[in-house]
Coordinates of C-alpha atoms and ligand atoms in Angstrom, one line a residue:
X1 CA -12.1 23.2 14.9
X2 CA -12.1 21.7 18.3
X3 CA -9.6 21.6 21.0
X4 CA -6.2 20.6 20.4
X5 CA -3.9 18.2 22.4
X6 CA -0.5 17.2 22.1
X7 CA 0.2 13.5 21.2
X8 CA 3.4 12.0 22.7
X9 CA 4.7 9.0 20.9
X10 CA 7.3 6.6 23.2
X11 CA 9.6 4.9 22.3
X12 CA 10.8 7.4 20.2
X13 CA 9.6 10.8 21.9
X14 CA 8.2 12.7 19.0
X15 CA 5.2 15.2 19.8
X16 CA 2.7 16.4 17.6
X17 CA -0.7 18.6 17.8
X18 CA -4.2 17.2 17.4
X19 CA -7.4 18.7 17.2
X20 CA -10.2 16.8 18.6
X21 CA -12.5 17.0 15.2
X22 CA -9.4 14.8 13.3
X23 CA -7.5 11.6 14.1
X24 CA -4.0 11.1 15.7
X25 CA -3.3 9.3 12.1
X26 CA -4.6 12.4 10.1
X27 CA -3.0 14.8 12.6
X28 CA 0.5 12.9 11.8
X29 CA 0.1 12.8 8.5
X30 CA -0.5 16.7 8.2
X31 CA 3.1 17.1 10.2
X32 CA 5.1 14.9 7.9
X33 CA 4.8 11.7 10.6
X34 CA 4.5 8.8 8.9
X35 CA 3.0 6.4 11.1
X36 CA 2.5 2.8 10.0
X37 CA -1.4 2.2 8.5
X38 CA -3.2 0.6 6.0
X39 CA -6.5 0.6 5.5
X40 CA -7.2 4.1 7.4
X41 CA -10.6 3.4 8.3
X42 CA -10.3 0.6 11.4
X43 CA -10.6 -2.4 9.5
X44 CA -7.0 -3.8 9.3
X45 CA -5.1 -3.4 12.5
X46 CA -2.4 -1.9 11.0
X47 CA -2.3 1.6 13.0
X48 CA -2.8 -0.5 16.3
X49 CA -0.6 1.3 19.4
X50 CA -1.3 1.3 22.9
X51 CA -2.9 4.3 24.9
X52 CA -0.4 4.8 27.9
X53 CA -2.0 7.7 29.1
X54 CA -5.2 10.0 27.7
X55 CA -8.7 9.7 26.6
X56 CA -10.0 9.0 23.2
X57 CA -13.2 8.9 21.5
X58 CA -12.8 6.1 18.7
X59 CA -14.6 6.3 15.1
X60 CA -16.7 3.4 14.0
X61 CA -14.1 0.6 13.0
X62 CA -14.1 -3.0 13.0
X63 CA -13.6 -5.4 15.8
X64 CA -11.6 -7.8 13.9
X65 CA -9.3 -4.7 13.7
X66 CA -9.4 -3.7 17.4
X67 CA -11.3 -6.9 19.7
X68 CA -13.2 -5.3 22.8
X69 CA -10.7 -7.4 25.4
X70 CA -7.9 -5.5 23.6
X71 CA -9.4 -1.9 23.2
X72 CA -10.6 -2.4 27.3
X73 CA -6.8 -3.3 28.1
X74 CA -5.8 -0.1 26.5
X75 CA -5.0 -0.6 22.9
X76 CA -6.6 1.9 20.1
X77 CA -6.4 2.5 16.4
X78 CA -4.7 5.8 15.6
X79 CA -7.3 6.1 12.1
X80 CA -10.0 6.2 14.6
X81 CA -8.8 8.1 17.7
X82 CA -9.6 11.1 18.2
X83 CA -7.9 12.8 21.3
X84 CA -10.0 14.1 24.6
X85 CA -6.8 15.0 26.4
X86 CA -3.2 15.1 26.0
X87 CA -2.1 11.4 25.2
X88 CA 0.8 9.3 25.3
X89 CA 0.7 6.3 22.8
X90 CA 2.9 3.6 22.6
X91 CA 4.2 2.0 18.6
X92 CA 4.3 -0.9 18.1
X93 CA 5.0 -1.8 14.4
X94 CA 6.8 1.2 13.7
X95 CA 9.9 1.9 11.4
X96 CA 12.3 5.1 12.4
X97 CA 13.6 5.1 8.7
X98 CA 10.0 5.9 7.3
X99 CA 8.6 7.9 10.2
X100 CA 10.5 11.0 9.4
X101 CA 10.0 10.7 5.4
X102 CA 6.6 11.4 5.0
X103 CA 5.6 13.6 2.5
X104 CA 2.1 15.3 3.9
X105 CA -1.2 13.6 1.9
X106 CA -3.0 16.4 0.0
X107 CA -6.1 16.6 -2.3
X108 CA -5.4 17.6 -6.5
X109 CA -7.5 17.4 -9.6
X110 CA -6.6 15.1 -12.8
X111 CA -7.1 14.3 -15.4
X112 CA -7.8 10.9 -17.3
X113 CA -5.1 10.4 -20.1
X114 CA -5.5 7.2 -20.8
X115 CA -8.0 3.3 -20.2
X116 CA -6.4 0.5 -21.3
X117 CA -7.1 -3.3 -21.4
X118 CA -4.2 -5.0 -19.7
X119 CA -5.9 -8.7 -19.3
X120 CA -9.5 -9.2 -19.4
X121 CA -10.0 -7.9 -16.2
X122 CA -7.2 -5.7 -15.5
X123 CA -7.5 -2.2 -16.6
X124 CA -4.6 0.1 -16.4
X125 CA -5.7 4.0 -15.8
X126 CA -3.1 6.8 -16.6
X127 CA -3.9 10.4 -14.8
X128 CA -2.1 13.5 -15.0
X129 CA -2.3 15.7 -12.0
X130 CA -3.3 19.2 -12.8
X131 CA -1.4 21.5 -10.0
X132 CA 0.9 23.8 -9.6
X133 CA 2.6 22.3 -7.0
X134 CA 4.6 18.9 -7.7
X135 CA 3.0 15.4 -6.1
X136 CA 5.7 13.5 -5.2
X137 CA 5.0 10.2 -4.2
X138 CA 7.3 7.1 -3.1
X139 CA 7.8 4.1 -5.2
X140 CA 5.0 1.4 -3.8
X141 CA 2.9 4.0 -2.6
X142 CA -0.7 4.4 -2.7
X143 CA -3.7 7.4 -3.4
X144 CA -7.3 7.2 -2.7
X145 CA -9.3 8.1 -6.0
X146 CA -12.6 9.5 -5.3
X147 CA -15.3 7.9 -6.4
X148 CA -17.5 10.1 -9.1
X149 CA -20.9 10.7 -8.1
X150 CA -19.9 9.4 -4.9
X151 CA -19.2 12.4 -2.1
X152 CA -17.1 10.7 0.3
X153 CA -16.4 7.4 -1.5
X154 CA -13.0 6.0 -2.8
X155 CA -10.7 3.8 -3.6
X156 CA -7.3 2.9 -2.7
X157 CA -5.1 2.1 -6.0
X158 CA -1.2 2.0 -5.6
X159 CA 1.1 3.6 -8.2
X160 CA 2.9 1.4 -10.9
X161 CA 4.8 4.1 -12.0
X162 CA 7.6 6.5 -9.8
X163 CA 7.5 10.3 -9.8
X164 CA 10.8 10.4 -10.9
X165 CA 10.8 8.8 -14.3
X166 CA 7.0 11.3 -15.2
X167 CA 6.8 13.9 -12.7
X168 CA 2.9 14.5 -12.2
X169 CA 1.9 11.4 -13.9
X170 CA 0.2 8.5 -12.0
X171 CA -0.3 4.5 -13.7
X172 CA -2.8 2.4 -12.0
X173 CA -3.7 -1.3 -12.3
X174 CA -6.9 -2.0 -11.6
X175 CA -8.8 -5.2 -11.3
X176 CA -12.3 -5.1 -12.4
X177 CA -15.0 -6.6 -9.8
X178 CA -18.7 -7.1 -10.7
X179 CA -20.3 -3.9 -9.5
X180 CA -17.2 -2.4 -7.9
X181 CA -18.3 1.0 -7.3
X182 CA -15.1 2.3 -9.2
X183 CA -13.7 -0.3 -10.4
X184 CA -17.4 -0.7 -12.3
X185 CA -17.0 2.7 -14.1
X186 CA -14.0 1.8 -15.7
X187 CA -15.3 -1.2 -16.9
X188 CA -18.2 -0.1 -19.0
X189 CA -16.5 2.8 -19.9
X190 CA -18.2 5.9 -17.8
X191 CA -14.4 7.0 -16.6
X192 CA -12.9 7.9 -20.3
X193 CA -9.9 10.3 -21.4
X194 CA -10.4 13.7 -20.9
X195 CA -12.4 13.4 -17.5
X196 CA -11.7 15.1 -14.0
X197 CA -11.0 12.7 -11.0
X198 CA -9.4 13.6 -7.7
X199 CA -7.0 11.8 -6.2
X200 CA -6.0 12.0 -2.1
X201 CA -2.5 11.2 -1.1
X202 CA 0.4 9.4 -0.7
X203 CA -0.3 6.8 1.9
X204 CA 1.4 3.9 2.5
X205 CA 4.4 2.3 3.6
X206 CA 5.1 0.0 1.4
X207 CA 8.3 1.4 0.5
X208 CA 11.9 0.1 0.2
X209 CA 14.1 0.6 3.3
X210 CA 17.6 2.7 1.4
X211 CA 19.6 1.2 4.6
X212 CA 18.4 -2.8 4.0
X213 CA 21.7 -4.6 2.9
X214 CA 19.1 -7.5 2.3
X215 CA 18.0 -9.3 -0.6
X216 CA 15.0 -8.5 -2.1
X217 CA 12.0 -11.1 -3.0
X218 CA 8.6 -9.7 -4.4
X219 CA 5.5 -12.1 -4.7
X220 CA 2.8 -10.5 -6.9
X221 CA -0.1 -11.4 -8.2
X222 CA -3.0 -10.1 -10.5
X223 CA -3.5 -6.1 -10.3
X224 CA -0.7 -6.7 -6.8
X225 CA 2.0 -6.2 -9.1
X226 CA 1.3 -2.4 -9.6
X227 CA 3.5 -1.5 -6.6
X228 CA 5.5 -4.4 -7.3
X229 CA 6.3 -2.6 -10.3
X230 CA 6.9 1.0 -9.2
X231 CA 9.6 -0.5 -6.9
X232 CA 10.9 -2.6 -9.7
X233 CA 11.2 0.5 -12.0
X234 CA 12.6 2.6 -8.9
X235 CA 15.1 0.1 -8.3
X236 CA 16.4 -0.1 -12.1
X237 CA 16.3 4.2 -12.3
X238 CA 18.5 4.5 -9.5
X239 CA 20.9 1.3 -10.6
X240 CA 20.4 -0.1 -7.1
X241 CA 22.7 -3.4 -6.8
X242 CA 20.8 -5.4 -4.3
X243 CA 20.1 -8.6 -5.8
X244 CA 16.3 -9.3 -6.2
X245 CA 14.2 -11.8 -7.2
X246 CA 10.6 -11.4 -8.5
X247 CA 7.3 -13.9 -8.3
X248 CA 4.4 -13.2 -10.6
X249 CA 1.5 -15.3 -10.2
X250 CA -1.3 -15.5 -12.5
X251 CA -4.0 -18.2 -13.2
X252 CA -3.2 -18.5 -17.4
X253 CA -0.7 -16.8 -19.8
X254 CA -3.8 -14.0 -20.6
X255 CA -3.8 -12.8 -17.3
X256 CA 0.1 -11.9 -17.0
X257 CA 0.9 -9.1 -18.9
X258 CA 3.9 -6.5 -18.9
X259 CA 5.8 -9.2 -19.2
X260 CA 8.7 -8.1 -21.6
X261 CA 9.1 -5.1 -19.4
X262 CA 9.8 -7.1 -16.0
X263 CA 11.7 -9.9 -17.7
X264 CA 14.1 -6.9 -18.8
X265 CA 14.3 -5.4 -15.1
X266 CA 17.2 -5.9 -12.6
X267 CA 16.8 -9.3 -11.0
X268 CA 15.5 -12.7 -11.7
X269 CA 12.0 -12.8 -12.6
X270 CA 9.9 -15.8 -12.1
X271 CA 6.0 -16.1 -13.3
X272 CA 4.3 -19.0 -13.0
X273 CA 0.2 -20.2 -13.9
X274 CA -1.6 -22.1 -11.6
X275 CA -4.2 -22.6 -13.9
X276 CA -4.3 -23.5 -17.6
X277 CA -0.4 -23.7 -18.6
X278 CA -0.7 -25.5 -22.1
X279 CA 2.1 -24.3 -24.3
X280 CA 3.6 -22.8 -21.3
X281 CA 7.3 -23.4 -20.3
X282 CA 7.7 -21.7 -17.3
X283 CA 6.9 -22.5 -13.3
X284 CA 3.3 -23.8 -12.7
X285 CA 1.4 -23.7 -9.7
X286 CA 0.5 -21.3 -6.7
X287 CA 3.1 -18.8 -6.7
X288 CA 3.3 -19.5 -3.0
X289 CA 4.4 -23.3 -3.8
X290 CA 6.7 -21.9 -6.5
X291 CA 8.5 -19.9 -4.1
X292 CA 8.5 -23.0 -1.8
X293 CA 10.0 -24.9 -4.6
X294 CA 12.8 -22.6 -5.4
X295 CA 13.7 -20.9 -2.4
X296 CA 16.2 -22.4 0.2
X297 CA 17.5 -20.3 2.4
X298 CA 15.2 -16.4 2.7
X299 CA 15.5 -16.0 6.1
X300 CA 17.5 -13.2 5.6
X301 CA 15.5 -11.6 2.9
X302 CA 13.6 -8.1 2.6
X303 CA 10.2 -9.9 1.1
X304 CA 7.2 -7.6 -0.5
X305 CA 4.0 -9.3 -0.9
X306 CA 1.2 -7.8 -2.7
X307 CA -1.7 -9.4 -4.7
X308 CA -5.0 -10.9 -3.6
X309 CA -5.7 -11.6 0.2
X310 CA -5.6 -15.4 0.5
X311 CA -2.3 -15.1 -1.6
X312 CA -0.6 -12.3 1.0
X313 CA -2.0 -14.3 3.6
X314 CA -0.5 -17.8 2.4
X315 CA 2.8 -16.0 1.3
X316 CA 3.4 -14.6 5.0
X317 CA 2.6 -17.7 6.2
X318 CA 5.1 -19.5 4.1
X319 CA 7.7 -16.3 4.5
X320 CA 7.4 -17.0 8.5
X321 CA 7.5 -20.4 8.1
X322 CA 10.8 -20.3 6.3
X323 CA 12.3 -17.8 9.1
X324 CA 11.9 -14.5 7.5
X325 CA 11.5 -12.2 10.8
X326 CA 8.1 -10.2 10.4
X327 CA 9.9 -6.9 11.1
X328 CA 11.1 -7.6 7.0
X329 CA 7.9 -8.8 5.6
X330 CA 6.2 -5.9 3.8
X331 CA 2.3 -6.3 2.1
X332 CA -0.3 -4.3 1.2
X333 CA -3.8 -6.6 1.1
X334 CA -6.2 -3.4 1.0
X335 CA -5.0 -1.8 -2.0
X336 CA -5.9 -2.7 -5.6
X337 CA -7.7 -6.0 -5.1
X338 CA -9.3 -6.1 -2.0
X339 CA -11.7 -3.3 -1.2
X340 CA -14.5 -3.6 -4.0
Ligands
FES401 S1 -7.2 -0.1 11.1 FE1 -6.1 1.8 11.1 S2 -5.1 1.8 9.3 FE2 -6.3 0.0 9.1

């Protein structure tokens, strides 16, 4: 271990320990301080604050994520920043009713209980976790599954399931890309039942707010409704009555599936095909245009996007558009679909 420094965070003046060798994000993890992040290795933007005072030395990360302009004007990444002095750092997406309920990530063994086709290339994976201690996990959050064979690779898959309806089970959906580095083992079969994998985690916030009043809209699409579906389930186990509605895009009837399941959850339920729709009586088209169609007024709305990255990206665009502040727009783009 290295030196430690105490990180200040303004505005809302909570203090936590760092040692040099490990990020301010990793630090605040390990304390229970759930800052806002995504793709925790400098490639999103979603941990971006702004250094007030202090020295960092920053990990390799992208500069879409963090521009040069902005990192010389003071801005950082807390996934990359490692601390050479005390520091005070500024939030600036940050959400007081998820700070404080962070359970702290850890590492357990599982093991594979199940590999099942859910379209053609959708695979759900069922693991139990083997350890003494519970892992409790938040409906819409995520783990990292290490990659076999890999030391230091994974993959970021969010939970379909909730702790509390299978304590120490986790359900995956998992799209299948051509020579996905894990995705790729479940498709020809080298990640059976019976196997070992280790899992890292939770992360994310992709998490319902208890205090929000606010209706609820999800837009899903392809392996994106996996959290979409832990929230769902959540919201039915704990016989929430906020009103919700649900969007489930798919290209053709093959590649929805579940279907009976989330046409008998709480809510209205809407999937549509923007592909081949013979024989189909529902909504057709980009589930973005199908939201445009049947929407009027959202703007007061708690909307949860997750799917593939041009749809998150055109359903925030339309979700803005339509006057749905960004402070209640929710996504996760680097989960599931996007980082094979
Ligand atoms: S850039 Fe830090 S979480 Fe993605």
């Amino acid at each position: 271990m290295g030196n430690t420094h105490t990180v200040r965070f303004e505005p809302v003046g909570i203090e936590i320990e760092v040692d040099e060798e490990e990020t301010v994000l990793n630090a605040a993890f390990r304390q229970g301080i759930m800052l806002m992040h995504g793709c925790k290795e400098g490639q999103c933007s979603a941990c971006k604050s702004f250094l007030l005072d202090g020295e960092v030395d920053l990990d390799r990360y992208s500069t879409f994520a963090l521009p040069d302009f902005e990192e010389a004007e003071g801005w950082t990444l807390l996934c990359r920043a490692h601390p050479y002095s005390d520091l005070e750092v500024e939030l600036i997406n940050y959400d007081e009713e998820i700070l404080h309920g962070g359970t702290p990530p850890r590492t357990v063994k599982t093991r594979v209980e199940a590999v099942e086709s859910l379209t053609s290339d959708i695979r759900r994976l069922h693991l139990r976790v083997e350890d003494d201690e519970p892992f409790e996990f938040r409906p819409g959050q995520y783990v990292d599954i290490h990659v076999p064979g890999h030391e230091d690779a994974h993959r970021s898959f969010s939970m379909a399931n909730t702790h509390s309806s299978a304590p120490g089970e986790l359900e995956f959906m998992i799209k299948l890309y051509p020579g996905g580095r894990f995705s790729g083992l479940l498709a020809d079969g080298a990640i059976k039942p019976g196997d070992a994998l280790e899992v890292t985690g939770p992360y994310g916030v992709f998490t319902l707010r208890a205090s929000s009043p606010r209706r609820l809209l999800f837009i899903g699409g392809g392996a994106g409704m996996a959290p979409i579906l832990s929230l769902l389930r959540s919201l039915e186990e704990t016989r929430s009555e906020r009103e919700a509605t649900y969007y489930y895009g798919a290209r053709t009837e093959a590649d929805l599936f579940h279907l009976d399941e989330l046409a008998a959850l709480p809510g209205t339920f809407v999937p549509a095909l923007s592909e081949d729709s013979n024989g189909w009586n529902g909504e057709t088209g980009l589930i973005t245009d199908v939201v445009e169609r049947l929407e009027d007024d959202i703007s007061d709305v708690d909307a949860y996007v997750c799917g593939p990255p041009p749809m998150v990206e055109a359903a925030i665009a339309l979700l803005e558009a339509k006057g749905v502040p960004e402070a209640h727009i929710y996504f996760d783009k680097f989960t599931t679909t996007a980082d094979e």
